[in-house]
PDB file of C-alpha atoms in Angstrom:
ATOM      1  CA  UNK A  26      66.703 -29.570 -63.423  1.00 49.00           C
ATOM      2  CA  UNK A  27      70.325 -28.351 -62.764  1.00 46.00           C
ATOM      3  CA  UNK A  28      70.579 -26.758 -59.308  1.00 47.00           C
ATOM      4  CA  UNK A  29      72.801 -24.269 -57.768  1.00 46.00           C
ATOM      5  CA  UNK A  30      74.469 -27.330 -55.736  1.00 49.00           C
ATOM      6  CA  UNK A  31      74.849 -29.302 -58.978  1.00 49.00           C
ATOM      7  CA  UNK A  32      76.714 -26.889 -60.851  1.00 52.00           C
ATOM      8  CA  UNK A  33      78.842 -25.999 -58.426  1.00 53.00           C
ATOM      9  CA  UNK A  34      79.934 -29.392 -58.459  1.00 54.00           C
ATOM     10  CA  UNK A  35      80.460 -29.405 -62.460  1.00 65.00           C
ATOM     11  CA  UNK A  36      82.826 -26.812 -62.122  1.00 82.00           C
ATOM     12  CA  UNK A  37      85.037 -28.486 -59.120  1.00 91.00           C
ATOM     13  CA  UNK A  38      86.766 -31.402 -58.328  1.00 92.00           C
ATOM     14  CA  UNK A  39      87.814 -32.734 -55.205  1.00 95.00           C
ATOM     15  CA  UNK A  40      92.044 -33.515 -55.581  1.00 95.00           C
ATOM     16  CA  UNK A  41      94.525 -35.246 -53.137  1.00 97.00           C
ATOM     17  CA  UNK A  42      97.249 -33.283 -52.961  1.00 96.00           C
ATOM     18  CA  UNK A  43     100.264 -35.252 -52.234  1.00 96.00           C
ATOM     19  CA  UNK A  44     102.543 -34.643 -49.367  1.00 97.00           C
ATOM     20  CA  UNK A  45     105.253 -32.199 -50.478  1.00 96.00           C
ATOM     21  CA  UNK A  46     103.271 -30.700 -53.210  1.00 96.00           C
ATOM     22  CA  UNK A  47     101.756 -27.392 -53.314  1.00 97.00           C
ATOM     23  CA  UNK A  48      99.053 -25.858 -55.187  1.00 98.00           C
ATOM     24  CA  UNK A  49     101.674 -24.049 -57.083  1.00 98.00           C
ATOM     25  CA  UNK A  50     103.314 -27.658 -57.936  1.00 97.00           C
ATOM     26  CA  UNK A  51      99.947 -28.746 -58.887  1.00 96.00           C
ATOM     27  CA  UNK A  52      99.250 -25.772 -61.087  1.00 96.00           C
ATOM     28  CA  UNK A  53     103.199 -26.157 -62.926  1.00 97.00           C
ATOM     29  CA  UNK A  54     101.870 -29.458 -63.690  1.00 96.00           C
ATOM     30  CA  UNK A  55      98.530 -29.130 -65.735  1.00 93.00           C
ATOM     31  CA  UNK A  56      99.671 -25.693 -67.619  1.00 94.00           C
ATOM     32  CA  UNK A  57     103.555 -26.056 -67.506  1.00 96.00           C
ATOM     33  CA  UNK A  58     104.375 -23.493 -70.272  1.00 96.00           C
ATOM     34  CA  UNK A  59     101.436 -20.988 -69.045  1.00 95.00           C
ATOM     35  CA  UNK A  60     102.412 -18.592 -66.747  1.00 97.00           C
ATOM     36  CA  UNK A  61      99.008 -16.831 -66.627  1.00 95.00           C
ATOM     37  CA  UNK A  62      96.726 -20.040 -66.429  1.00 94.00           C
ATOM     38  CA  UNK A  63      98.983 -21.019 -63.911  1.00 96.00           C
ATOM     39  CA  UNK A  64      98.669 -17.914 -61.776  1.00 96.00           C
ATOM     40  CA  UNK A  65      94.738 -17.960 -62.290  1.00 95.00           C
ATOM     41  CA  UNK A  66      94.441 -21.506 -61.380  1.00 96.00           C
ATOM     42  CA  UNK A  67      96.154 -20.750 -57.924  1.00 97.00           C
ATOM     43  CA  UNK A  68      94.014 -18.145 -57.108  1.00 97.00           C
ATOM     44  CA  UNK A  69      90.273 -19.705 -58.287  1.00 95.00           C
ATOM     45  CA  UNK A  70      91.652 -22.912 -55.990  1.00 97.00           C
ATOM     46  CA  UNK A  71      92.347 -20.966 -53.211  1.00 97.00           C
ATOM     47  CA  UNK A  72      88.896 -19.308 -53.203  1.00 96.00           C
ATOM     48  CA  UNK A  73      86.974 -22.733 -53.541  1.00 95.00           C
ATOM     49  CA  UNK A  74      89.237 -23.703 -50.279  1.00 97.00           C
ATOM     50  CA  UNK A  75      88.772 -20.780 -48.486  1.00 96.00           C
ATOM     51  CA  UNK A  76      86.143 -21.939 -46.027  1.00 95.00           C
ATOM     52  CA  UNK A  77      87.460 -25.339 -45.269  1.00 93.00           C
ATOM     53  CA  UNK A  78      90.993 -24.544 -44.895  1.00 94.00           C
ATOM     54  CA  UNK A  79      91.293 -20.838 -45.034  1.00 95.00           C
ATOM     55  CA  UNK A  80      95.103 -21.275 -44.321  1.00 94.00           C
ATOM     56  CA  UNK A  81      96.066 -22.351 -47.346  1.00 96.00           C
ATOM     57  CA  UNK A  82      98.455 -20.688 -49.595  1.00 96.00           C
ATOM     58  CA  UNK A  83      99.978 -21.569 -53.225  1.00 97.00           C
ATOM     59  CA  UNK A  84     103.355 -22.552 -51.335  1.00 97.00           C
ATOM     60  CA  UNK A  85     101.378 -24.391 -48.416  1.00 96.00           C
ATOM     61  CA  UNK A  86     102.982 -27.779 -48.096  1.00 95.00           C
ATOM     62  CA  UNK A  87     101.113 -31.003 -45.711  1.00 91.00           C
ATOM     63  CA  UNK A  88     102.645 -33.766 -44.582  1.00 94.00           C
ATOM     64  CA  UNK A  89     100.278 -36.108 -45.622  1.00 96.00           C
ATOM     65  CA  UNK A  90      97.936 -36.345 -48.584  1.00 96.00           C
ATOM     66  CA  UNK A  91      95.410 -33.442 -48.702  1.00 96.00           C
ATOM     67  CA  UNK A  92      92.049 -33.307 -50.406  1.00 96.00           C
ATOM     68  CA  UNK A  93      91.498 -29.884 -51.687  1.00 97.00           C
ATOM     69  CA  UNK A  94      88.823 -28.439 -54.111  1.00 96.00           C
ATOM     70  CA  UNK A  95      90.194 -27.980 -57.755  1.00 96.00           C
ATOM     71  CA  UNK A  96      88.369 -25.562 -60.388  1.00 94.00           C
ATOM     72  CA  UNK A  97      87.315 -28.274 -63.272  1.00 88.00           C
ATOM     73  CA  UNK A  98      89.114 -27.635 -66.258  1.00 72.00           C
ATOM     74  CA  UNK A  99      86.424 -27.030 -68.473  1.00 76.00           C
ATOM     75  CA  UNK A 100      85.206 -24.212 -65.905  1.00 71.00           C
ATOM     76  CA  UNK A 101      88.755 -22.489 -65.890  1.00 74.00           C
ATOM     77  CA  UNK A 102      88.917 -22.576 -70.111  1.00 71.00           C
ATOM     78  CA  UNK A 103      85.176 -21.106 -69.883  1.00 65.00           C
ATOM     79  CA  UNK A 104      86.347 -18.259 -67.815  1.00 59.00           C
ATOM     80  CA  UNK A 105      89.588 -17.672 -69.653  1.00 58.00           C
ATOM     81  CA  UNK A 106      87.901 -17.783 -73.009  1.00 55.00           C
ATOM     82  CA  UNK A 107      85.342 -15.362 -71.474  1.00 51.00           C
ATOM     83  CA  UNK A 108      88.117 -12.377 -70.195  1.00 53.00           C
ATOM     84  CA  UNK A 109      89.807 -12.734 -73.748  1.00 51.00           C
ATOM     85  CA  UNK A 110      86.525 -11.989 -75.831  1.00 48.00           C
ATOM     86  CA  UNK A 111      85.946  -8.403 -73.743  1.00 46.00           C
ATOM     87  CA  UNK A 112      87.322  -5.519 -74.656  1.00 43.00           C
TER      88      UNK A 112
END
Protein backbone atom coordinates (compact mmCIF):
# COMPACT_ATOMS: atom_id res chain seq x y z
CA UNK A 1 0.00 0.00 0.00
CA UNK A 2 1.23 3.58 -0.85
CA UNK A 3 1.05 5.81 2.23
CA UNK A 4 0.74 9.43 2.79
CA UNK A 5 4.62 9.38 3.89
CA UNK A 6 5.51 7.44 0.73
CA UNK A 7 4.14 9.70 -1.69
CA UNK A 8 5.27 12.54 -0.32
CA UNK A 9 8.54 11.22 -0.88
CA UNK A 10 7.77 10.36 -4.74
CA UNK A 11 7.13 13.78 -5.34
CA UNK A 12 10.48 15.27 -3.55
CA UNK A 13 13.95 14.97 -3.60
CA UNK A 14 16.42 15.88 -1.21
CA UNK A 15 19.29 18.34 -3.30
CA UNK A 16 22.68 19.82 -2.13
CA UNK A 17 22.70 23.06 -3.04
CA UNK A 18 26.12 24.26 -3.65
CA UNK A 19 27.67 27.17 -1.95
CA UNK A 20 26.96 30.29 -4.02
CA UNK A 21 23.94 28.94 -5.67
CA UNK A 22 20.47 29.85 -5.07
CA UNK A 23 17.26 28.26 -5.63
CA UNK A 24 16.78 30.69 -8.39
CA UNK A 25 20.30 29.38 -9.93
CA UNK A 26 19.03 25.98 -9.44
CA UNK A 27 15.71 26.63 -11.09
CA UNK A 28 17.71 28.68 -14.40
CA UNK A 29 19.37 25.45 -14.63
CA UNK A 30 16.71 22.60 -15.12
CA UNK A 31 14.13 24.97 -17.22
CA UNK A 32 16.60 27.59 -18.72
CA UNK A 33 14.30 28.91 -21.52
CA UNK A 34 11.02 28.70 -19.14
CA UNK A 35 10.30 31.60 -17.38
CA UNK A 36 7.05 30.26 -15.84
CA UNK A 37 8.36 26.69 -14.80
CA UNK A 38 11.06 28.50 -13.45
CA UNK A 39 9.02 30.84 -11.30
CA UNK A 40 6.74 27.81 -10.16
CA UNK A 41 9.61 25.69 -9.29
CA UNK A 42 10.89 28.46 -6.83
CA UNK A 43 7.87 28.77 -5.14
CA UNK A 44 6.71 24.74 -4.73
CA UNK A 45 10.61 24.47 -3.27
CA UNK A 46 10.22 27.03 -0.97
CA UNK A 47 7.00 25.56 0.48
CA UNK A 48 8.53 21.95 0.88
CA UNK A 49 11.43 24.00 2.91
CA UNK A 50 9.36 26.02 4.80
CA UNK A 51 9.47 24.16 8.09
CA UNK A 52 13.08 23.25 8.17
CA UNK A 53 14.52 26.41 7.08
CA UNK A 54 11.73 28.87 6.92
CA UNK A 55 14.38 31.58 6.00
CA UNK A 56 14.95 30.68 2.82
CA UNK A 57 14.36 32.74 -0.17
CA UNK A 58 14.92 32.18 -4.12
CA UNK A 59 18.08 34.60 -3.80
CA UNK A 60 19.22 32.94 -0.37
CA UNK A 61 22.86 32.11 -0.82
CA UNK A 62 25.00 29.51 2.05
CA UNK A 63 28.33 29.26 2.39
CA UNK A 64 28.58 25.78 2.35
CA UNK A 65 26.67 23.02 0.60
CA UNK A 66 22.95 22.95 1.60
CA UNK A 67 20.52 20.07 1.42
CA UNK A 68 17.17 21.39 0.56
CA UNK A 69 13.90 19.59 -0.53
CA UNK A 70 13.32 19.74 -4.40
CA UNK A 71 9.69 19.10 -6.00
CA UNK A 72 10.47 15.77 -8.26
CA UNK A 73 10.16 16.54 -11.71
CA UNK A 74 7.59 14.28 -12.61
CA UNK A 75 5.39 15.93 -9.71
CA UNK A 76 6.01 19.57 -11.11
CA UNK A 77 5.03 18.33 -15.02
CA UNK A 78 1.86 16.60 -13.25
CA UNK A 79 0.83 19.84 -11.78
CA UNK A 80 1.67 21.98 -14.77
CA UNK A 81 -0.08 19.65 -17.14
CA UNK A 82 -3.00 19.77 -14.64
CA UNK A 83 -3.46 24.01 -14.54
CA UNK A 84 -3.20 23.92 -18.48
CA UNK A 85 -6.17 21.36 -19.02
CA UNK A 86 -8.75 23.80 -16.79
CA UNK A 87 -10.50 26.29 -18.12
Amino acid sequence: PVTIASQEALNQMEWPLQPGETVRDLAQLIYPKNPHMQKYFIAETIKLNQEMQPDLHPSTIFSQTNMILIPSIKQLSHKNTLKRTRY
